[in-house]
Coordinates of C-alpha atoms and ligand atoms in Angstrom, one line a residue:
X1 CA 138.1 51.3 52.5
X2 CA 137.9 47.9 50.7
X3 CA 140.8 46.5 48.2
X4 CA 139.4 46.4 44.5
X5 CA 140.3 43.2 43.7
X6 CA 138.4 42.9 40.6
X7 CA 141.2 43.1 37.5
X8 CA 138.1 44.6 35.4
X9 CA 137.2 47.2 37.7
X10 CA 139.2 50.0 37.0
X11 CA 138.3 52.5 39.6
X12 CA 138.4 56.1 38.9
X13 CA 141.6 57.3 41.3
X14 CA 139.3 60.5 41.9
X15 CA 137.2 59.6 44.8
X16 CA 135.1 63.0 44.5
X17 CA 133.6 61.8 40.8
X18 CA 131.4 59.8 42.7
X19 CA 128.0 60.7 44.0
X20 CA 127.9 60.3 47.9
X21 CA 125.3 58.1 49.2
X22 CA 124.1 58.8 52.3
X23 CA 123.1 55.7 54.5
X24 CA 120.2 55.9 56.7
X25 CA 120.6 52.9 59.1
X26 CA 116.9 51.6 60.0
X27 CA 118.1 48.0 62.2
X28 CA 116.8 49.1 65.1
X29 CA 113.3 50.6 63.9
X30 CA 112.3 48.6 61.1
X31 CA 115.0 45.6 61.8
X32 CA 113.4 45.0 65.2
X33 CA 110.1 44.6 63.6
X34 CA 111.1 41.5 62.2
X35 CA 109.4 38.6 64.4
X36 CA 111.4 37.7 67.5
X37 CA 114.3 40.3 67.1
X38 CA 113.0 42.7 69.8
X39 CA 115.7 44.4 71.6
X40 CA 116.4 45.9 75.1
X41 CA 117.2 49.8 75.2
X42 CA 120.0 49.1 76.4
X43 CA 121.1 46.7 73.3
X44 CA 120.2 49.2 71.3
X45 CA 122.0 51.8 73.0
X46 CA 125.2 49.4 72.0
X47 CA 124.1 48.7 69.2
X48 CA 124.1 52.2 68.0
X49 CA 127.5 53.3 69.5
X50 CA 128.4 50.2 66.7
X51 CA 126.4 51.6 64.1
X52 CA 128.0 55.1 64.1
X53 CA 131.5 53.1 64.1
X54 CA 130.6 51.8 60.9
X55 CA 130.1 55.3 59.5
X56 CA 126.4 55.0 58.9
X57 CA 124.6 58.8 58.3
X58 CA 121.6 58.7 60.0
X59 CA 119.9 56.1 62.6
X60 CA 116.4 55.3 63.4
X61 CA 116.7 54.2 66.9
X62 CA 113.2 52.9 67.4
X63 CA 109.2 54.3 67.1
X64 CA 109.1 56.7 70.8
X65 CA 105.5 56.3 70.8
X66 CA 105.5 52.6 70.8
X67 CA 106.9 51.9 74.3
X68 CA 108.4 53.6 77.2
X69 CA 111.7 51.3 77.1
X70 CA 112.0 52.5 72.6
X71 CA 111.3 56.2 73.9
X72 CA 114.0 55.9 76.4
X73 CA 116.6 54.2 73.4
X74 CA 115.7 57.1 71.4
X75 CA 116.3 59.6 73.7
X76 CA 119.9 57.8 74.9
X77 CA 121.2 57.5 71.6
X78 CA 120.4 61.3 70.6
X79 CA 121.8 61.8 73.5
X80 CA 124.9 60.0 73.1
X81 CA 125.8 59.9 69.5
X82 CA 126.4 63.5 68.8
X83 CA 128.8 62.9 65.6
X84 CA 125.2 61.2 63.8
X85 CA 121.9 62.3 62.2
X86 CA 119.1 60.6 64.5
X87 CA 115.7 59.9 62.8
X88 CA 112.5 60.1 65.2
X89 CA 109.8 58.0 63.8
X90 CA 106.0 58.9 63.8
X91 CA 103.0 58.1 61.9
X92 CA 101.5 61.3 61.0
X93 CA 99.7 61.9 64.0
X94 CA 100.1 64.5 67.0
X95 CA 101.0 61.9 69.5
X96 CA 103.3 60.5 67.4
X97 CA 105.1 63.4 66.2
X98 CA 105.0 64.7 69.9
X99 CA 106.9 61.4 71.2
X100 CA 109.5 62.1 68.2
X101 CA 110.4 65.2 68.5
X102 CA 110.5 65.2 72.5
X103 CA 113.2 61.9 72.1
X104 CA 115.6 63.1 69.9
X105 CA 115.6 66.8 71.5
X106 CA 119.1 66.5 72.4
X107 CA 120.0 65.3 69.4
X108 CA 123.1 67.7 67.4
X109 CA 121.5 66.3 64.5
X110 CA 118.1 65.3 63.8
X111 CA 115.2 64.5 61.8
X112 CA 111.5 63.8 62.0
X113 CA 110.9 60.6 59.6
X114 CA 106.4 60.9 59.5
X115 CA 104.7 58.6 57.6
X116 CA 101.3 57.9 56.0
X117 CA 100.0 55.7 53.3
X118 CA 99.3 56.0 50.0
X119 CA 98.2 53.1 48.2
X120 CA 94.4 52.4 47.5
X121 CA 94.5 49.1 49.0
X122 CA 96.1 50.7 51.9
X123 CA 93.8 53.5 52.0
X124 CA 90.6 51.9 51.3
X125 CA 90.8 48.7 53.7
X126 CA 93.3 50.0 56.1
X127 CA 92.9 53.6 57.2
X128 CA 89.6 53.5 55.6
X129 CA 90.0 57.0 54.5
X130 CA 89.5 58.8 51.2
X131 CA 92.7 60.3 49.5
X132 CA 91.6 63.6 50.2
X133 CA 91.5 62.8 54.1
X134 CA 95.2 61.3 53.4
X135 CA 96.5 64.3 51.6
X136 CA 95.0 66.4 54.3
X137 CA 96.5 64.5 57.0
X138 CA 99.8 64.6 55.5
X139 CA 100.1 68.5 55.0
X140 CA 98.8 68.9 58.4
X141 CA 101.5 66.8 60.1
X142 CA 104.1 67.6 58.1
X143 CA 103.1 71.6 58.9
X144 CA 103.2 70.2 62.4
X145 CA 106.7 68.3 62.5
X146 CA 107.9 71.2 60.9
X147 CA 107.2 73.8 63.7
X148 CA 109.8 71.5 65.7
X149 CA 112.4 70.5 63.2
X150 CA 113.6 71.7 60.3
X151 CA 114.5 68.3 58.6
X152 CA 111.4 66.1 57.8
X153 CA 111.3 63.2 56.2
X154 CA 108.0 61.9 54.5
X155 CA 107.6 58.4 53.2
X156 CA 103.7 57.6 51.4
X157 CA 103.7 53.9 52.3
X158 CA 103.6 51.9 49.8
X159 CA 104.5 54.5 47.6
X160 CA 105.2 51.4 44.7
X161 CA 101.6 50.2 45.2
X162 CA 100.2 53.7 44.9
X163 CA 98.4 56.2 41.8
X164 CA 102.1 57.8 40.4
X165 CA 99.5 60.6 40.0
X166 CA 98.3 60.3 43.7
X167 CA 102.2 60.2 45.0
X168 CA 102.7 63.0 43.1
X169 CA 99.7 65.1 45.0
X170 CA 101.1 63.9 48.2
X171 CA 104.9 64.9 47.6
X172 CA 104.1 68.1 46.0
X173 CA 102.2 69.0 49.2
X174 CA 104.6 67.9 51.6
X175 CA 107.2 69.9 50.4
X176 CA 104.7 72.8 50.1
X177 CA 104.8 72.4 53.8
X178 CA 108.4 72.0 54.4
X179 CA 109.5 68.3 53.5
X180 CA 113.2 68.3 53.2
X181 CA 114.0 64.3 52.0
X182 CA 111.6 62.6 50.1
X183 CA 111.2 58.8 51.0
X184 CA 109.2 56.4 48.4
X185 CA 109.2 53.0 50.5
X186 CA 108.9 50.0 48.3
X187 CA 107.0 48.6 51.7
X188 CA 105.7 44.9 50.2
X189 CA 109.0 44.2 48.2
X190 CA 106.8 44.3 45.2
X191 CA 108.7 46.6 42.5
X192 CA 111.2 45.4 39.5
X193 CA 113.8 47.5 39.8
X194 CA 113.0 49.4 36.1
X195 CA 109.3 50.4 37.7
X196 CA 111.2 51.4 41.3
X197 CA 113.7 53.7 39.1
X198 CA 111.5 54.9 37.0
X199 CA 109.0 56.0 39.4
X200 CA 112.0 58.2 41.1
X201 CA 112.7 59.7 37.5
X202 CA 109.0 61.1 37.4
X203 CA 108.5 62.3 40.7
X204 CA 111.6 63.9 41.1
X205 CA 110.3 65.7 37.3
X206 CA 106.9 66.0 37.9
X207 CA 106.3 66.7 41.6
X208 CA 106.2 70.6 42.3
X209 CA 109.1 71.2 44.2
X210 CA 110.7 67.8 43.3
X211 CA 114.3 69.2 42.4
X212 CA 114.5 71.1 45.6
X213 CA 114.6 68.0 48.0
X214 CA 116.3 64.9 48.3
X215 CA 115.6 61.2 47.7
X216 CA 115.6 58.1 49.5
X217 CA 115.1 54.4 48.8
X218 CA 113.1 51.7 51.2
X219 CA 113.1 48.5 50.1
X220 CA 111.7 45.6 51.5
X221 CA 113.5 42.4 49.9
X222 CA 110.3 40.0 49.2
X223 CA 111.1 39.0 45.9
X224 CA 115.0 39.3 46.6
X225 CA 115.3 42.4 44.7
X226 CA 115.5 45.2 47.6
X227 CA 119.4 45.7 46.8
X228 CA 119.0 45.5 42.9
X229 CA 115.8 48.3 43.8
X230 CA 118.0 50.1 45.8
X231 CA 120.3 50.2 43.4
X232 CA 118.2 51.2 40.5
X233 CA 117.0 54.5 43.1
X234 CA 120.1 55.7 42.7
X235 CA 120.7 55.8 39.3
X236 CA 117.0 57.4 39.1
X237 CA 118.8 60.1 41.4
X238 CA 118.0 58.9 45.2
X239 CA 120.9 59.8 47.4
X240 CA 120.0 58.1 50.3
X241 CA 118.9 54.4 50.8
X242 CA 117.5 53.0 54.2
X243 CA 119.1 49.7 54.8
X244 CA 119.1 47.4 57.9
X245 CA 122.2 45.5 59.1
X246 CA 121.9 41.1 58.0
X247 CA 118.9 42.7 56.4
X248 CA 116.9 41.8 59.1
X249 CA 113.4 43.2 59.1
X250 CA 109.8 42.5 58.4
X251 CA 108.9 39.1 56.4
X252 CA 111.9 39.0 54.1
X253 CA 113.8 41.9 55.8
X254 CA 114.9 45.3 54.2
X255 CA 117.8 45.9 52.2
X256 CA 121.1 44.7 53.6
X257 CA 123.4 47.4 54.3
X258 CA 126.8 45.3 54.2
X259 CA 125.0 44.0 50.4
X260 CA 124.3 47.4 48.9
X261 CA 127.7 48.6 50.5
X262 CA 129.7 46.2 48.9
X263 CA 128.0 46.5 46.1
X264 CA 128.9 50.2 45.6
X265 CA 132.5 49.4 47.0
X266 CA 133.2 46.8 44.7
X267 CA 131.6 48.3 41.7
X268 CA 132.1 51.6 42.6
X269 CA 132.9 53.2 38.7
X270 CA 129.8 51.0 37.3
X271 CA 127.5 52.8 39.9
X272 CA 129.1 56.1 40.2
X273 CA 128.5 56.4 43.7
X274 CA 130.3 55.7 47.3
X275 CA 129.3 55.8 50.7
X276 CA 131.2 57.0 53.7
X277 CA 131.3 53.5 55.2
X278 CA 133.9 52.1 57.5
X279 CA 134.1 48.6 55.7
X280 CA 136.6 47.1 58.2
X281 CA 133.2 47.2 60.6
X282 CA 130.9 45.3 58.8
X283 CA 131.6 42.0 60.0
X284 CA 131.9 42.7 63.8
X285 CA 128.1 45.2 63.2
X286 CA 126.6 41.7 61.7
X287 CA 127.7 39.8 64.4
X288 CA 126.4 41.9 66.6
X289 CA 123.0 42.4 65.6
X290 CA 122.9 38.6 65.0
X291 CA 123.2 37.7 68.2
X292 CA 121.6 40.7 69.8
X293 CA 118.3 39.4 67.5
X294 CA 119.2 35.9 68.1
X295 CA 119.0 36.3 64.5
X296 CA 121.0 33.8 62.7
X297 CA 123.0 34.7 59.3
X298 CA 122.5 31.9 56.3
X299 CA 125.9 30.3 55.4
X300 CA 125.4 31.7 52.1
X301 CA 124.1 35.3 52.6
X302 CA 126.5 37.5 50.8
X303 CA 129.4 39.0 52.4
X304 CA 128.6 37.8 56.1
X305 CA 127.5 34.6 55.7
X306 CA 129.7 32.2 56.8
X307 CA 130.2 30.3 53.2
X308 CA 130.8 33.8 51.4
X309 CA 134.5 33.4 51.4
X310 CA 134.7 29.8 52.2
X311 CA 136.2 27.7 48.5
X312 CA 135.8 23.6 48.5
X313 CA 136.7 23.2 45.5
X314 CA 140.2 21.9 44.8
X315 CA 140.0 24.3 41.4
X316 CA 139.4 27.3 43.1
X317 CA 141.4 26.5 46.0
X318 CA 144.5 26.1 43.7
X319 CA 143.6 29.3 42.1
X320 CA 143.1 30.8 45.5
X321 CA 146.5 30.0 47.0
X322 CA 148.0 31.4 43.4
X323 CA 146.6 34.5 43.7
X324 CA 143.4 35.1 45.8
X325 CA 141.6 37.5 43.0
X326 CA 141.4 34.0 40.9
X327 CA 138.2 33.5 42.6
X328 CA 137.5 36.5 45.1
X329 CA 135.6 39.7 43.6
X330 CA 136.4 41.4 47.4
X331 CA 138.8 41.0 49.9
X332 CA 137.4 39.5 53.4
X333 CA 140.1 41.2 55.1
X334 CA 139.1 45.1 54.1
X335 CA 135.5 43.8 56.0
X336 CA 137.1 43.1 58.9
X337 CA 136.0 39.1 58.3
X338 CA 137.9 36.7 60.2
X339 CA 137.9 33.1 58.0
X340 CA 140.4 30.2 56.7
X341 CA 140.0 30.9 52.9
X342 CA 139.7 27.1 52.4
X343 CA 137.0 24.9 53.6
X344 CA 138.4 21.5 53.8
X345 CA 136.0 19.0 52.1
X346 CA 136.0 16.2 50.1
X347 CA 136.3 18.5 46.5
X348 CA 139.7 19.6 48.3
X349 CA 143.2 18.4 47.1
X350 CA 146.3 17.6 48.6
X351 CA 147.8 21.2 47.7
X352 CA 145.1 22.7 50.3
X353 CA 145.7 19.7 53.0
X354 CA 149.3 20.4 53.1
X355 CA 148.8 24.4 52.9
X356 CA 146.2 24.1 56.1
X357 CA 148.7 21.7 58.2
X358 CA 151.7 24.0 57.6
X359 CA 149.9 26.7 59.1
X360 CA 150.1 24.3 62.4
X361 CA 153.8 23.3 61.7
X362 CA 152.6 19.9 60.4
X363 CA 155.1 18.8 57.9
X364 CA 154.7 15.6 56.1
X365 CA 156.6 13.9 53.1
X366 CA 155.3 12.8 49.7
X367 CA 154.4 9.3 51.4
X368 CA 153.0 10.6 54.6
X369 CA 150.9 13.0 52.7
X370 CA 148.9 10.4 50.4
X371 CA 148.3 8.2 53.5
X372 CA 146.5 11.4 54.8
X373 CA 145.0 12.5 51.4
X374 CA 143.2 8.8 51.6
X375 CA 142.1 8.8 55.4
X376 CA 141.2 12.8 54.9
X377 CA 138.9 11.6 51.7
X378 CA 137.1 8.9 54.0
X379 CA 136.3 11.2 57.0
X380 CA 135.2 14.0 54.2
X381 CA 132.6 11.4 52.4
X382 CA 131.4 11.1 56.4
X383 CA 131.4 14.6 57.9
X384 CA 131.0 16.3 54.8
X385 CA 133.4 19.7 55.8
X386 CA 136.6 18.6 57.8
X387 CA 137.3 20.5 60.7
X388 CA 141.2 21.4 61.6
X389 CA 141.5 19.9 64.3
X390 CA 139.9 16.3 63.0
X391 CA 142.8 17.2 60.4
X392 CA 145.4 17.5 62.9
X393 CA 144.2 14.2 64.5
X394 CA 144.3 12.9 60.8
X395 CA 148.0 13.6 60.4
X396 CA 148.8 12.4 63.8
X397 CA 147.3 8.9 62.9
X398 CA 149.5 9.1 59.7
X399 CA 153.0 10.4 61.4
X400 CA 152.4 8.5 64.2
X401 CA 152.9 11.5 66.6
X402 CA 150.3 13.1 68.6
X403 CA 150.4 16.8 67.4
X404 CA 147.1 17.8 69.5
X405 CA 148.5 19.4 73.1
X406 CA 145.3 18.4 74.4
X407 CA 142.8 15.6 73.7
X408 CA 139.7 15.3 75.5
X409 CA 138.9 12.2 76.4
X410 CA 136.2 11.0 78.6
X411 CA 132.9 13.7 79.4
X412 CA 130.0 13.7 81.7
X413 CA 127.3 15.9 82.5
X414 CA 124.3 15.7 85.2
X415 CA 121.3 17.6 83.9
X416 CA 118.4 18.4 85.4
X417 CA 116.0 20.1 87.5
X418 CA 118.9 21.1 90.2
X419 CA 120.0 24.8 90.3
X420 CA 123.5 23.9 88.6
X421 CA 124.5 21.5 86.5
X422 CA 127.6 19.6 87.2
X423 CA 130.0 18.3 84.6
X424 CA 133.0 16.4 84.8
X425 CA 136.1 16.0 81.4
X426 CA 138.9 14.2 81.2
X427 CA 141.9 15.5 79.3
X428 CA 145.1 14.2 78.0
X429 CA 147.9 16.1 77.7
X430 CA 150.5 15.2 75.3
X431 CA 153.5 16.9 76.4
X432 CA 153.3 15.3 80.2
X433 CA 151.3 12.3 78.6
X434 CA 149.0 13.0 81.9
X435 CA 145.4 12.5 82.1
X436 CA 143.3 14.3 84.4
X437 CA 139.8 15.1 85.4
X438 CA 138.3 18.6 86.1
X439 CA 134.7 19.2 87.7
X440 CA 133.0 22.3 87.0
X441 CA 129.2 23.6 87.6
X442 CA 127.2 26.1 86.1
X443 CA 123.8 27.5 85.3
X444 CA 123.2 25.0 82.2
X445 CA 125.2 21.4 81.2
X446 CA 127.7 23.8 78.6
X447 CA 128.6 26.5 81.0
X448 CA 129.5 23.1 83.7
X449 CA 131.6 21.9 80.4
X450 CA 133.3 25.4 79.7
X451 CA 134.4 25.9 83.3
X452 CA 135.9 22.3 83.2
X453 CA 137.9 22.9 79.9
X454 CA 138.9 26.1 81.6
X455 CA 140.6 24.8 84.4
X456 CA 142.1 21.7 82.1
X457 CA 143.4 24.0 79.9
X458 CA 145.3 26.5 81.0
X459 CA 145.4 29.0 78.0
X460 CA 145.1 32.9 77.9
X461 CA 142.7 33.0 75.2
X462 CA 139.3 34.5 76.3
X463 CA 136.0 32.7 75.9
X464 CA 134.4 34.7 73.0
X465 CA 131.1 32.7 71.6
X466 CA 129.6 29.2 71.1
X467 CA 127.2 28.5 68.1
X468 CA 125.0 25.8 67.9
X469 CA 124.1 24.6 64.7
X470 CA 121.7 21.4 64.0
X471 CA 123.0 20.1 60.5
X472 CA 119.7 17.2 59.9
X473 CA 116.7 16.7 61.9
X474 CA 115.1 13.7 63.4
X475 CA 116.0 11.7 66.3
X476 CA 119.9 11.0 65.4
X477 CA 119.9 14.7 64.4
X478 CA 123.8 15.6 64.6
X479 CA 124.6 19.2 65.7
X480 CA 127.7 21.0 65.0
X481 CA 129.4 23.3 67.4
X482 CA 131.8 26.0 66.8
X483 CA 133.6 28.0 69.2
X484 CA 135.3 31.2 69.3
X485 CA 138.6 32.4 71.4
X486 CA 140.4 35.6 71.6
X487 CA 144.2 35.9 72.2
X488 CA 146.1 38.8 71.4
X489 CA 143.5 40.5 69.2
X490 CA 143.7 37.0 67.2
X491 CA 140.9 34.7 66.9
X492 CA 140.4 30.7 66.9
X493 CA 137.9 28.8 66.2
X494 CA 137.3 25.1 66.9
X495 CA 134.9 23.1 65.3
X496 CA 133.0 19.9 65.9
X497 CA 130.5 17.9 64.6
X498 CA 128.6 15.0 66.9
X499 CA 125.0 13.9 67.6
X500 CA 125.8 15.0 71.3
X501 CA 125.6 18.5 71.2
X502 CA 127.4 18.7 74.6
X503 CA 129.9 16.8 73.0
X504 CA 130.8 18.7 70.3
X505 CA 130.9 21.6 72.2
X506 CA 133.3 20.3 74.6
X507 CA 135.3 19.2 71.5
X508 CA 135.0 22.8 69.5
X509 CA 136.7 24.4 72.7
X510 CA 139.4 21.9 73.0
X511 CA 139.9 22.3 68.8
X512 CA 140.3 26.1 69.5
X513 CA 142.4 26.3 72.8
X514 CA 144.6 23.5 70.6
X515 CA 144.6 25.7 67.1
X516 CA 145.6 29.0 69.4
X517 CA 148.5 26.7 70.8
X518 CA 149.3 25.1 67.6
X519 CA 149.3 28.0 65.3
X520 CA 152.1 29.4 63.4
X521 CA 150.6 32.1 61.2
X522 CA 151.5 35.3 60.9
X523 CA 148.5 37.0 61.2
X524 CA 145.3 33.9 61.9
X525 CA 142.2 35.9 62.2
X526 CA 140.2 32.6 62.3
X527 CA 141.7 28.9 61.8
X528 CA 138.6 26.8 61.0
X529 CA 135.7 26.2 58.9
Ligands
KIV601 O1 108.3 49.8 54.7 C1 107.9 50.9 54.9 O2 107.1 51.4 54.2 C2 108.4 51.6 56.1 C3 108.0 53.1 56.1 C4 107.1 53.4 57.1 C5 109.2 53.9 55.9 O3 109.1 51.1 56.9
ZN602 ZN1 110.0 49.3 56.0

């Protein structure tokens, strides 16, 4: 579990004073509904496996009813993942509940998760049914469900939107008819996290029944409050919240899990709660679902975005080298987040230049180091963040000594309408202070580049990922490229900034076969920006 590197947070030392909270992973259900991020079965079949690596209690792998391909996920992954609660989704309707229950049959554990409305608006222009119908409906299905599975879930949509009385009527008769976990979805993002609360206070008193079941938050995060919501569920009494990896999911998505985990983690005694997350997973689950989605992360989403532990500033930065809880509230490591705890910018200070160039066994003296301070504060007022190995090349102008193994130095690429695409890169290497040029092909211009790097440079590393990035728009739109290699369980990245895209991948590949060669730390999860 994570590190409490908060000096104020003095965590109670006895873990069982905490109320568990159970987490009900919803990525691949209500994650997937979020516009573009459809998945394959057999992503999600992967992306499962990750899911129950990170410790999460129960998973809705997909709606059965909705497509042969989710029916087949569902019925894989209940197959499969035998140490985890699976969820089978259904409207309340036959069909629905039919498609559920026959995909998660060989499930150890499972649940049927039925649904039905209860908001006016809802009722009145969707369904176009009176609540009498609704309530009818819902004791029906859930008498149904209940034949087949002994754990149902019931969530009124838009339970926040809804009559308290009318949710009320509709709880109370679902757990007449055998509801075990109570849901009250907070579908539209709409609630303020005292009205969300509250509302779980009076069903939980009022409902019939109410203390004999348990609770669970949904929160959709349109006004940036589904965490906060979340949050405010469980000190109303909810045990369970439904969260979605990157919180990916309809419109503004659904409460982040890695948010609302961290948030429990860090200020575990302020809450009183704890989950049984593996922390160390988060990072590699985000990345996963990111590019699974082709859902990219904002730099500064909390926890996994890629700014979250990145400090500019020459202030913190000093702090940070100190003593890292100066200006961290978590530790990046316990998350299993591979970064360079500075970003190198022009806010930095000379402290944090010679810190990063040590880490490459670049010494310099007092002289040579304010010769680089000044070219480094140039390049930063131009690029804006200062990649490593631009850094490297910085000090090699100021020591006059080329610390790069490998330069690239000349590029071309044919693209077109031909089956492959050829390439052609030139590289220097220092050590034999030989310059050669590789050819390569491959499906698109960057895989022709990649397989020309590779045969120029002959490291172990594995390829691991390229992101693409544009940083402005327009016609001189620059694009930044940053790309990932694995070495011993250690990973580099190179980074590189040019209005050739092409270009600056070729250059983020050379910057990380170079920072994997040129690297002296003990333990580098990640060298660059
Ligand atoms: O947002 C919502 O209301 C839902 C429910 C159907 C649980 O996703
Ligand atoms: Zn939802």
């Amino acid at each position: 579990m994570t590190v409490n590197s908060n000096p104020n947070n003095h965590q109670n030392s006895n873990e069982s004073a905490y109320k568990r909270i159970r987490i009900f992973d919803t990525t691949l259900r209500d994650g997937e509904q979020s516009p573009g991020a459809s998945l394959e079965p057999e992503q999600k079949i992967i992306l499962a496996r990750q899911l129950a690596k990170l410790g999460v209690d129960v998973i809705e792998p997909g709606f059965a009813i909705s497509s042969p391909g989710d029916f087949a996920a569902v019925q894989q992954v209940s197959r499969e993942l035998q140490t985890v609660e699976i969820a089978g989704f259904a409207r309340a309707m036959k069909a629905d509940i039919d498609a559920a229950v026959r995909a998660t049959a060989d499930a150890a554990r499972r649940r049927l998760h039925l649904f039905i409305s209860s908001s006016d608006i809802h009722l009145d222009f969707q369904l176009r049914k009176s609540r009498e119908q609704v309530l009818q409906i819902a004791r029906e299905m859930v008498a149904y469900g209940k034949q087949f599975v002994d754990q149902i879930e019931f969530s009124p949509m838009d339970a926040s939107r809804s009559g308290r009385e009318f949710v009320i009527e509709m709880v109370e008769a679902v757990i007449a008819e055998g509801a075990t976990i109570i849901n009250l979805p907070d579908t539209l993002g709409y609630a303020m996290p005292e009205e969300y609360g509250e509302m779980f206070r009076i069903v939980r008193q009022q409902a019939r029944g109410g203390d004999k079941v348990s609770y669970s938050a949904h929160c959709h995060n349109d006004l940036g409050l589904a965490v906060a919501n979340s949050l405010a569920a469980i000190r109303a009494g909810a045990t369970q919240i439904e969260v979605t990896i990157n919180g990916v999911g309809e419109r503004a998505g659904n409460c982040s899990l890695e948010e609302l985990v961290m948030a429990i983690e860090t200020r575990k005694s302020a809450i009183g709660a704890e989950t049984g997350i593996v922390t160390g997973e988060i990072y590699e689950t985000s990345r996963m679902v990111s590019r699974a989605m082709n859902f990219p992360i904002a730099y500064n989403k909390p926890i996994v975005g890629r700014n979250a532990f990145q400090h500019e500033s020459g202030i913190h930065q000093d702090g940070l080298l100190k003593n890292r809880s100066t200006y961290e509230i978590m530790d990046p490591d316990a998350m299993g987040i591979p970064r360079s705890m500075i970003v190198l910018g022009k806010h930095s200070g000379r402290h944090a230049l010679k810190h990063r160039l040590s880490e490459y066994g670049v010494k310099l003296d007092e002289t040579q180091l304010e010769d680089l301070y000044n070219r480094f504060k140039v390049k930063a007022d131009e690029l804006k963040l200062v990649p490593d190995d631009v850094l490297i090349r910085l000090a090699s102008e100021t020591t006059a000594t080329e610390h790069d193994p490998y330069t690239l130095t000349d590029l071309q690429v044919l693209a077109g309408t031909q089956r492959s695409r050829i390439a052609s890169v030139t590289i220097r290497e220092r050590d034999s202070e030989q310059e050669r040029t590789y050819t390569g092909t491959g499906t698109g211009p960057l895989e022709a580049v990649i397989h020309c790097i590779q045969q120029a440079i002959p490291v172990a590393a594995e390829f691991e990922d390229l992101e693409l990035h544009s940083l402005s728009t327009g016609e001189d739109a620059r694009g930044e490229a940053v790309v990932s290699i694995v070495h011993n369980n250690r990973r580099y990245r190179g980074t590189a900034i040019h209005n050739d895209i092409i270009l600056a991948a070729a250059q983020a590949y050379v910057a990380a076969c170079n920072q994997q060669l040129l690297s002296v730390k003990p333990a580098d999860n990640g060298a660059s920006a």
